[in-house]
Coordinates of C-alpha atoms and ligand atoms in Angstrom, one line a residue:
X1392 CA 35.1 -5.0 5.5
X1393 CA 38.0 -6.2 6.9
X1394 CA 39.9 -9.5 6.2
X1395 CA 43.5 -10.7 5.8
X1396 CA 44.8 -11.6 2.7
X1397 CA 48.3 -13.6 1.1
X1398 CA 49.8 -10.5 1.2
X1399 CA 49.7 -10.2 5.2
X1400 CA 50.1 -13.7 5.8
X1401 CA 53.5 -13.2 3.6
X1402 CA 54.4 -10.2 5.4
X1403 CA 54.2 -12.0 8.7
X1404 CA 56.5 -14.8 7.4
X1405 CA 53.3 -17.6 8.2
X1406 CA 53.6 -19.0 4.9
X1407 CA 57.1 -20.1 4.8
X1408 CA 57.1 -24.4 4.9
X1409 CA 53.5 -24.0 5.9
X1410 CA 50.4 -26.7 4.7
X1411 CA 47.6 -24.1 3.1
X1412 CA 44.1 -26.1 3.0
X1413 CA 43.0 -23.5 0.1
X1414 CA 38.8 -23.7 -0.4
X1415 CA 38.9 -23.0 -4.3
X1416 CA 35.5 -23.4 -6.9
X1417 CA 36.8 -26.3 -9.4
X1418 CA 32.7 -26.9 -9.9
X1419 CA 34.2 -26.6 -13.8
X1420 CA 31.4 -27.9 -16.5
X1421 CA 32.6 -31.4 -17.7
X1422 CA 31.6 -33.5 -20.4
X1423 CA 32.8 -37.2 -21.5
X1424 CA 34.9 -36.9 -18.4
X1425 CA 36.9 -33.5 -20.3
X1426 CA 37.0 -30.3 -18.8
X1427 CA 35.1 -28.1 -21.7
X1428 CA 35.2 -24.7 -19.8
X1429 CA 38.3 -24.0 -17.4
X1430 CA 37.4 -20.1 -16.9
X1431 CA 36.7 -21.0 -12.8
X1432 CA 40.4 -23.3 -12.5
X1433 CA 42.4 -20.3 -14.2
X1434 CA 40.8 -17.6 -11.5
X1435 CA 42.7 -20.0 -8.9
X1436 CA 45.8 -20.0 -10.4
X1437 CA 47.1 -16.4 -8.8
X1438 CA 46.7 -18.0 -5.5
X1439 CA 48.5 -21.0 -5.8
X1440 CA 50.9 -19.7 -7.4
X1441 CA 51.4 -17.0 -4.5
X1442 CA 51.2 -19.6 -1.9
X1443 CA 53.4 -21.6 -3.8
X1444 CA 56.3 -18.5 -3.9
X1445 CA 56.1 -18.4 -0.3
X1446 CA 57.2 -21.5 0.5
X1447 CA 54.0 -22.9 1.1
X1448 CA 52.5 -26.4 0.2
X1449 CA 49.3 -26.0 -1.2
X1450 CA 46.1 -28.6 -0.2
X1451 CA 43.3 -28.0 -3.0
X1452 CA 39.7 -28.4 -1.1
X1453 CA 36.8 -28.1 -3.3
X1454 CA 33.3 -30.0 -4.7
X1455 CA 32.0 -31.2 -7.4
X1456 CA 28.4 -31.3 -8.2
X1457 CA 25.6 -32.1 -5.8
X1458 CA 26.3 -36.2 -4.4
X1459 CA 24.9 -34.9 -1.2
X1460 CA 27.3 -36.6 1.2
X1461 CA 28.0 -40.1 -0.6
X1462 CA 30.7 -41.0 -2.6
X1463 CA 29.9 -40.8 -6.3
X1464 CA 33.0 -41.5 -8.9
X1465 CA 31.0 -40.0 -12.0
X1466 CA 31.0 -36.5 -9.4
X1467 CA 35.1 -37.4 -8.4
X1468 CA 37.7 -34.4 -8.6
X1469 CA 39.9 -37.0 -10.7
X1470 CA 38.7 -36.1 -13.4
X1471 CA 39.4 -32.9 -13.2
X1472 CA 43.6 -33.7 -12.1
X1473 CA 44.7 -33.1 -15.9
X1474 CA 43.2 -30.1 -16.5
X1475 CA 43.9 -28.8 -13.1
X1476 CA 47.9 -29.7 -14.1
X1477 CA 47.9 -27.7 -17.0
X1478 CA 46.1 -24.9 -16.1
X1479 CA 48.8 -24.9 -12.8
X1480 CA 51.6 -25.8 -14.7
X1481 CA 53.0 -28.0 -12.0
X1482 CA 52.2 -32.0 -10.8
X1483 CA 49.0 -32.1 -8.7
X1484 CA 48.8 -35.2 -6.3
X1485 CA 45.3 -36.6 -5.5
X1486 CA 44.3 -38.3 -1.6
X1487 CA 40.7 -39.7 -0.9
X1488 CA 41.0 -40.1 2.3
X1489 CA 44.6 -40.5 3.4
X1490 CA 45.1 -37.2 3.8
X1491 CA 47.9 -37.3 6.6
X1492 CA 50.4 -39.7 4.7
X1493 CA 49.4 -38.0 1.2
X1494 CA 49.9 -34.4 3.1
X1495 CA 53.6 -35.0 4.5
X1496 CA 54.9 -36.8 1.3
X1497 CA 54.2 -33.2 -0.5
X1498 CA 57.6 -31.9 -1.3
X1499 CA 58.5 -27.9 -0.6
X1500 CA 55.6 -26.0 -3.1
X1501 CA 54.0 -28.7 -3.9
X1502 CA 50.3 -29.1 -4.8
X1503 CA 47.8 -31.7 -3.6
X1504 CA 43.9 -31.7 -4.4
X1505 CA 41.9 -33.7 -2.1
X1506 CA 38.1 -35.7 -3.0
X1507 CA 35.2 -33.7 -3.2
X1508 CA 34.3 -33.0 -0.2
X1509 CA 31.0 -33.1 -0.7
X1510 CA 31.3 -37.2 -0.3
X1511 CA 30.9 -36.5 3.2
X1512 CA 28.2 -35.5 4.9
X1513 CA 30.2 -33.4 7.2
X1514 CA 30.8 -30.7 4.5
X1515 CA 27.4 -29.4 3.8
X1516 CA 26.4 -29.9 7.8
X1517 CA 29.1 -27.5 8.6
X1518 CA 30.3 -30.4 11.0
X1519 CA 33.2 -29.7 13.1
X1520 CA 34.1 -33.4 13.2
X1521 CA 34.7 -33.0 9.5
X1522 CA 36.5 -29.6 9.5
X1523 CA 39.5 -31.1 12.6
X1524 CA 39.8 -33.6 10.2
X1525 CA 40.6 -31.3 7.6
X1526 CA 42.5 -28.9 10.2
X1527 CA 44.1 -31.5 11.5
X1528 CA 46.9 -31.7 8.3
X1529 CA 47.3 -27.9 7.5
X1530 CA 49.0 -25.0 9.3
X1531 CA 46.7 -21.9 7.8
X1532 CA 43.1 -21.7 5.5
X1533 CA 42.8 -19.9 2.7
X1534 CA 39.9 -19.1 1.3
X1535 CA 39.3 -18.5 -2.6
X1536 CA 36.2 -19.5 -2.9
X1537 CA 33.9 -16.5 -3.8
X1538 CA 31.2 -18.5 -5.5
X1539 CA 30.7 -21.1 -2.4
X1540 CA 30.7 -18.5 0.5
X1541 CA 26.5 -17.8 0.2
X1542 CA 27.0 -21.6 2.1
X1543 CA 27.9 -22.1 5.8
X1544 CA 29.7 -25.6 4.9
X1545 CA 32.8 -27.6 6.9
X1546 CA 35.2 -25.8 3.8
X1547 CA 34.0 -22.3 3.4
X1548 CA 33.1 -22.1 6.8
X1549 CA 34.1 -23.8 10.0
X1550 CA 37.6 -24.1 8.8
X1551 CA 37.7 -20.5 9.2
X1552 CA 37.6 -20.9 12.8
X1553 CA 39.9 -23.7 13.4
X1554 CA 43.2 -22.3 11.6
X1555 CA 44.3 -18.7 10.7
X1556 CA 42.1 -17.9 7.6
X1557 CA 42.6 -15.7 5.0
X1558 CA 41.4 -14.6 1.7
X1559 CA 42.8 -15.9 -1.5
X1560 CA 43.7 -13.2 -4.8
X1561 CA 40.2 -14.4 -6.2
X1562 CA 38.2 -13.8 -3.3
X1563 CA 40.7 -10.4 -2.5
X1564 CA 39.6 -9.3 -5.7
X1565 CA 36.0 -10.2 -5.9
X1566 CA 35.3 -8.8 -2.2
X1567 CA 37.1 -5.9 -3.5
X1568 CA 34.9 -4.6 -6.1
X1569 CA 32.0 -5.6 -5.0
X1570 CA 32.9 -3.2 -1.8
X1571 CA 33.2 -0.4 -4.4
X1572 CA 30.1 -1.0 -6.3
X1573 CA 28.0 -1.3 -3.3
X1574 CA 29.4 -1.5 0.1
X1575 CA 31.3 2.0 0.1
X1576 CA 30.5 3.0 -3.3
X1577 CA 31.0 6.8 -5.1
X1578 CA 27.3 8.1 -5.9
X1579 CA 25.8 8.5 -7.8
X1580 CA 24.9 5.0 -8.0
X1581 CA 23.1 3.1 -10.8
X1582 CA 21.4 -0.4 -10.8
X1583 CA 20.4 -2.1 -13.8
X1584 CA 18.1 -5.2 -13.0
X1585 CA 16.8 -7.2 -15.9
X1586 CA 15.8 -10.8 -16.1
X1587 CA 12.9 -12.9 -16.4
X1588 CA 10.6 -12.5 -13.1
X1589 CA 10.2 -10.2 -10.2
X1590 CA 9.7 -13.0 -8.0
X1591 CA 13.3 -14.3 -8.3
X1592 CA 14.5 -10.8 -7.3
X1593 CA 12.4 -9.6 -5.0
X1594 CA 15.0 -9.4 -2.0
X1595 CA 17.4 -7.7 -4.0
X1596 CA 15.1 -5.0 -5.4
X1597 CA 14.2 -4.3 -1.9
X1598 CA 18.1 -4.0 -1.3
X1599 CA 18.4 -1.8 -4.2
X1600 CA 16.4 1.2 -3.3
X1601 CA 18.0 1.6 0.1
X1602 CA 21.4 1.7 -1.6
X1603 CA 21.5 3.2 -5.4
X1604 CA 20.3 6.6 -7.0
X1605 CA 19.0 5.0 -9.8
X1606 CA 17.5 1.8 -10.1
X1607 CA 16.8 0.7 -13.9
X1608 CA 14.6 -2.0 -14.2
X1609 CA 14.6 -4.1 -17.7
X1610 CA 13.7 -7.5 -19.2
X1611 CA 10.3 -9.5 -18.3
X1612 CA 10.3 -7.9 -14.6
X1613 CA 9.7 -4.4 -16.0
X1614 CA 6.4 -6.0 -17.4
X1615 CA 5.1 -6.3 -13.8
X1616 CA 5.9 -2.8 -12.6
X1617 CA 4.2 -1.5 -16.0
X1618 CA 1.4 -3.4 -15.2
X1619 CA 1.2 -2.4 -11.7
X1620 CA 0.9 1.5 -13.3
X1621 CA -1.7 0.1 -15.1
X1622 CA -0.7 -0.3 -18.4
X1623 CA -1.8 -3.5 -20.8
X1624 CA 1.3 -5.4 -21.6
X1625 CA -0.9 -8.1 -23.8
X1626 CA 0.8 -11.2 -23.9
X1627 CA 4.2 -9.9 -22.7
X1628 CA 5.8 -12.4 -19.5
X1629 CA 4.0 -10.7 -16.4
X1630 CA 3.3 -11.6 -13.0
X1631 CA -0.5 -10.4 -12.8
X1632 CA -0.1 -11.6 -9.0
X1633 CA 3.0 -9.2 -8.3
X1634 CA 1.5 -5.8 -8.9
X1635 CA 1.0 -4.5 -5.7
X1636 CA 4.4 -6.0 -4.4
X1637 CA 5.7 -3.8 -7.5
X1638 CA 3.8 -0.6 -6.6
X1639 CA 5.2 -1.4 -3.0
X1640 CA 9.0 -1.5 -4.2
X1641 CA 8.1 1.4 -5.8
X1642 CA 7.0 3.3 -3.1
X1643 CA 9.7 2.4 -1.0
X1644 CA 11.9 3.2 -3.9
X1645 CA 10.7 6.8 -3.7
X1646 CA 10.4 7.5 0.2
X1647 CA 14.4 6.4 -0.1
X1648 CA 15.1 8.9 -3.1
X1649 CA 15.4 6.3 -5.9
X1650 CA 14.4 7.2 -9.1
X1651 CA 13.1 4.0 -10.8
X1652 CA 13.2 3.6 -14.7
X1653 CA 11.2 2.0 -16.7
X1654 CA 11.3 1.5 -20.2
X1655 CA 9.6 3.6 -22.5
X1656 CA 9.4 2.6 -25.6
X1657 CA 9.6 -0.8 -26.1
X1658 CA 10.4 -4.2 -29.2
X1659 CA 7.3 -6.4 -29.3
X1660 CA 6.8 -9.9 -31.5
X1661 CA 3.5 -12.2 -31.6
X1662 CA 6.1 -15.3 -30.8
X1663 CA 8.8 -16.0 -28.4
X1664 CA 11.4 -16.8 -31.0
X1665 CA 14.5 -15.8 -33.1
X1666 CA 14.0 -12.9 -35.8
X1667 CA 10.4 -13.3 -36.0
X1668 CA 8.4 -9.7 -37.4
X1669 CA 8.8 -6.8 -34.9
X1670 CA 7.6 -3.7 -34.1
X1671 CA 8.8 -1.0 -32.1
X1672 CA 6.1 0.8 -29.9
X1673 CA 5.5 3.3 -27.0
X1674 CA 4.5 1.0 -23.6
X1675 CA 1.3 1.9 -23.9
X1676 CA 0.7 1.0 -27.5
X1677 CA 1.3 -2.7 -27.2
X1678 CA -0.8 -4.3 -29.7
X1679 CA -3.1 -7.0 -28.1
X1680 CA -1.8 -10.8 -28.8
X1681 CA 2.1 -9.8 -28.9
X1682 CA 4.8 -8.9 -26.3
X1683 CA 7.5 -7.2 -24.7
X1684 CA 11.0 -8.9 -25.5
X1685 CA 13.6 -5.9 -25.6
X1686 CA 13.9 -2.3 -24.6
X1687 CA 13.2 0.4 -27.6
X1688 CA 15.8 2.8 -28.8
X1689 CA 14.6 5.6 -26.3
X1690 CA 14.4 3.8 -23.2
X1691 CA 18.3 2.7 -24.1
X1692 CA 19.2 6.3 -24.9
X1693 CA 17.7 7.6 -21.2
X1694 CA 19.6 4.5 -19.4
X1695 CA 23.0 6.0 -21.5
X1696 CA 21.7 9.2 -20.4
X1697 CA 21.6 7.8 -16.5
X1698 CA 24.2 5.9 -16.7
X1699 CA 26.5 9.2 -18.0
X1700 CA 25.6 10.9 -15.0
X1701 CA 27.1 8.1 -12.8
X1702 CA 30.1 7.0 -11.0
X1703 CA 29.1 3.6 -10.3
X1704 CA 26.9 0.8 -11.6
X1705 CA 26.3 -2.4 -10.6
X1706 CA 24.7 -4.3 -12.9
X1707 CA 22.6 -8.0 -13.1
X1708 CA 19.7 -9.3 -15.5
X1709 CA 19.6 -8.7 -19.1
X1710 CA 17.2 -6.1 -20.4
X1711 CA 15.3 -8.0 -23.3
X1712 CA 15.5 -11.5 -24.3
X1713 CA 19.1 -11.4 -25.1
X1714 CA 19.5 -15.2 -26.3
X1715 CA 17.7 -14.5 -29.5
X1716 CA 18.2 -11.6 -32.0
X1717 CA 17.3 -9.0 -32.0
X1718 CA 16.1 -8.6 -28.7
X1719 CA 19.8 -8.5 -27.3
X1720 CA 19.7 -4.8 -29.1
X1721 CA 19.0 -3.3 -25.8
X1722 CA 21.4 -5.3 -23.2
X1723 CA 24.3 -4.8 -25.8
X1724 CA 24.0 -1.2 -26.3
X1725 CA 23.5 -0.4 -22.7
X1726 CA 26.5 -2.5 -22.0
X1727 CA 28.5 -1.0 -24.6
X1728 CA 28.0 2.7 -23.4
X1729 CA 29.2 1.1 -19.8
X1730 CA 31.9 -0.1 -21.4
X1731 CA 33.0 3.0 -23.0
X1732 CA 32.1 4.7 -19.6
X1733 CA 34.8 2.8 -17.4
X1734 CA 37.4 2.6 -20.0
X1735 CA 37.1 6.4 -19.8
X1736 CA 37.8 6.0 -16.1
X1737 CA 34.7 7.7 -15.3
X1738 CA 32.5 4.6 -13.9
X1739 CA 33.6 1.4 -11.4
X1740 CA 31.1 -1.1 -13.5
X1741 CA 30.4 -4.6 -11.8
X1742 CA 28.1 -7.1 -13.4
X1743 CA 27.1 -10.5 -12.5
X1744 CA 24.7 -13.3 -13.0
X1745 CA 24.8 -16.1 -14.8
X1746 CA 22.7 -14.6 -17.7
X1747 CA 24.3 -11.8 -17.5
X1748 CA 27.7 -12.8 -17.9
X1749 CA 26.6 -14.3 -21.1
X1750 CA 24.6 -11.3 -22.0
X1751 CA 27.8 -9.2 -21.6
X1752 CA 30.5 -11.6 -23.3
X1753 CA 27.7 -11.7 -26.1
X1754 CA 28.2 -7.8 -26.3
X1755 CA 31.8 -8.3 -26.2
X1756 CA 32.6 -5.8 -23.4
X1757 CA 33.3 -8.3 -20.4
X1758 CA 37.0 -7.4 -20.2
X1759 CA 36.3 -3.6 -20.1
X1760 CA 33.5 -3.6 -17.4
X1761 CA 35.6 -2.9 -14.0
X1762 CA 34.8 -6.5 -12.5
X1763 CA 32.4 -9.6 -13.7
X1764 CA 31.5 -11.9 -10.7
X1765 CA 30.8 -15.2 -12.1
X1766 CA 29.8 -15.9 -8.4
X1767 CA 26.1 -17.0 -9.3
X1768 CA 24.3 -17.3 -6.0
X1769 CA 26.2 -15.9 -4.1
X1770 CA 26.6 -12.8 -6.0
X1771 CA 23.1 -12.4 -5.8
X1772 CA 22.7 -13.0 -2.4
X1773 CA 25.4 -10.2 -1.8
X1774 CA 23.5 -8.1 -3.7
X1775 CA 20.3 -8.7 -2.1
X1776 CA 22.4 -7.4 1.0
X1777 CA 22.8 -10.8 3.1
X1778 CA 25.7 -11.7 5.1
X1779 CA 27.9 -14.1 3.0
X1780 CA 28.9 -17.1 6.1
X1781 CA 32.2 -17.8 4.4
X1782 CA 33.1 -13.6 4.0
X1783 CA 31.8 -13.4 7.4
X1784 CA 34.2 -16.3 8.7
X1785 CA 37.0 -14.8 7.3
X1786 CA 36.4 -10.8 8.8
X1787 CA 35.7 -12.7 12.3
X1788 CA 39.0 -14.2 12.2
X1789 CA 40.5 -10.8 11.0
X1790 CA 39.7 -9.6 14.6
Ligands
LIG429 P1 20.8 -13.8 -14.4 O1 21.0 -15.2 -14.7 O2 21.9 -12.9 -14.9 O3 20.6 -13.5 -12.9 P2 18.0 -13.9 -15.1 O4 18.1 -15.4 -15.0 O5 17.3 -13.3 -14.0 O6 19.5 -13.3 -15.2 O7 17.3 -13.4 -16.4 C1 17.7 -13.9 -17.7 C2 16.5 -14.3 -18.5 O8 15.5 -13.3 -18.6 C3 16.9 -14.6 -19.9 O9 16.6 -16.0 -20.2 C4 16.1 -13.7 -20.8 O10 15.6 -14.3 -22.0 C5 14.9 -13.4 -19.9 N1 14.2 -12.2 -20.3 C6 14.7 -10.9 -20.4 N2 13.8 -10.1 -20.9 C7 12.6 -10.8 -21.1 C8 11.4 -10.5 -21.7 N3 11.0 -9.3 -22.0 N4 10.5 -11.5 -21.8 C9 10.8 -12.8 -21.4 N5 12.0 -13.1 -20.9 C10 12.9 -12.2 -20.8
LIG430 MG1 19.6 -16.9 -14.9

């Protein structure tokens, strides 16, 4: 993987007076027109502030929501602007449409954020008429946008090819460890997919086999594959209509020297909610009328076990019904011993998924884990092995 980043662009002297149209994810949660969660605005602020050093002026492109190429005020960036100012430390100016004039009143290092652009139909076409537009009032693109490059769009995409593109320190870093937990990674590898259904993550399973060691499968989806070995899982979540495409991933999983683990023990409850009674049985001894919600004590001791033997471990779907004690007993040990595992400096951890991400701030071991992608789609879609358009756009214009 090879793609340029701030720090070549500086060395070259490009930046210096220079307009950067920076593609950044401000898709920030927002309620009563307040920012309530500004975790995605802060992972920009590295790159500004970089661009900013070297002389650049900065042009802030990004959407909001889904208007699906019509303007739509309640889904406008302004709203955003005061957060955005805070969380930069600096003035921000605002164009919606005047991007020339708005463009050469910015002063040396100063900051501009233009409309969603997502208000016109251009960006989600990929249209080139859109993207001159856009070229037409910078010098260089930068892209920071992690999170938006699973879509071929006029920002994260065609801009690419019109100017000199680079990568921003969000999408440097992000690239960057997820090169080391599965594009060039140190085996052995482990995976640890959990979640809710096999069918959401059937591409990436498939993915997995071909890449990791170990594949550790947890949550509702190991239901299926204990199914498919035909064991009763009562009234567990199962997909009854999965089971061969299970026994298929796992014979592909062995014919590529992947050891697949499923849990063995397991925590079963008669209702899907909070602290109901549990009991703690072997996979075959589910009684009939309850289910599955977490992994048992020894399946979590044999994924610690795996996971000990590992150098890497890339990591998405919670192993047990995490929202809702105790079934988070599983996820949060697992995670822990991860944890403990990379501070030791003897695993390169990388997690993501939106679930996931909760799951492991739950535990309270997102800051030791080596990287967390809060990249949603697209970090599944890199893990399911695609080619990300907007990464792609960026190593094309690398040469
Ligand atoms: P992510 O968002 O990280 O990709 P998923 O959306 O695939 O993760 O999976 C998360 C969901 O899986 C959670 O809502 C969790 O409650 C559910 N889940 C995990 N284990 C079970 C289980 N045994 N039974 C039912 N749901 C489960
Ligand atoms: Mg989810």
């Amino acid at each position: 993987m090879r793609f340029k980043t701030i720090d070549d662009m500086t060395a070259a002297g490009m930046l210096d007076g220079k307009v950067v149209l920076a593609r950044v994810d401000l898709n920030v949660p927002v309620e009563d027109g307040r920012v309530t969660d500004r975790t995605r605005m802060e992972r920009i602020v590295p790159t500004v502030r970089d661009l900013r050093a070297a002389g650049a002026k900065v042009v802030l492109l990004a959407h909001f929501g889904r208007p699906k190429g019509e303007v739509n005020e309640a889904m406008s960036l302004r709203q955003v602007l005061p957060a955005l100012r805070e969380v930069l430390g600096t003035d921000v100016a605002f164009a919606d449409g005047d991007y020339t004039d708005s463009v050469k009143a910015l002063p040396p290092g100063g900051v501009i954020l233009f409309e969603n652009v997502r208000f016109n139909p251009g960006e989600e076409r990929n249209d080139g008429g859109f993207a001159k537009r856009l070229a037409s009032v910078g010098d260089l693109y930068c892209n920071d946008a992690f999170s938006a490059a699973h879509r071929a769009h006029a920002t994260t995409e065609k801009l690419a090819h019109l100017l000199p593109a680079f990568a921003g320190r969000a999408m440097q870093a992000e690239l960057e460890a997820l090169g080391k937990a599965l594009g060039d990674p140190q085996p052995p590898v482990a995976a640890v997919v959990g979640g809710a259904k096999v069918s959401t993550k059937l591409e990436l399973l498939g993915n997995l086999v071909e890449r990791v060691q170990h594949l550790v499968i947890g949550g509702g989806m190991a239901n299926t594959f204990l199914a498919a070995q035909g064991i009763d899982v009562a009234k567990s979540l199962c997909e009854h209509d999965l089971l061969d495409t299970a026994r298929e991933i796992a014979a592909k999983a062995e014919g590529a020297g992947c050891t697949i683990l499923l849990p063995r023990d397991v925590v079963v409850a008669e209702e899907f909610r909070a602290n109901p009674p549990t009991r703690t049985v072997a996979v075959e001894d589910v009684p009939a009328g309850w289910m599955i919600l977490d992994a048992g004590p020894d399946s979590v001791a044999h994924v610690r076990q795996v996971l000990s033997g590992c150098a890497t471990l890339v990591w998405n779907g919670p192993l047990g019904a995490f929202e809702m004690a105790p079934f988070d007993a599983a996820t949060t040990q697992a995670a822990q011993h991860a944890a403990e595992l990379t501070r030791a400096g003897k695993l390169v951890s990388v997690a993501g998924g939106g679930d996931t991400v909760a799951a492991l701030n739950k535990a309270g071991v997102a800051d030791d884990f080596t990287y967390i992608s809060t990249a949603g789609g697209a970090f599944l879609e890199w893990m399911e092995g695609k080619t990300l358009p907007g990464v792609a756009a960026l190593e094309s214009a690398a040469g």
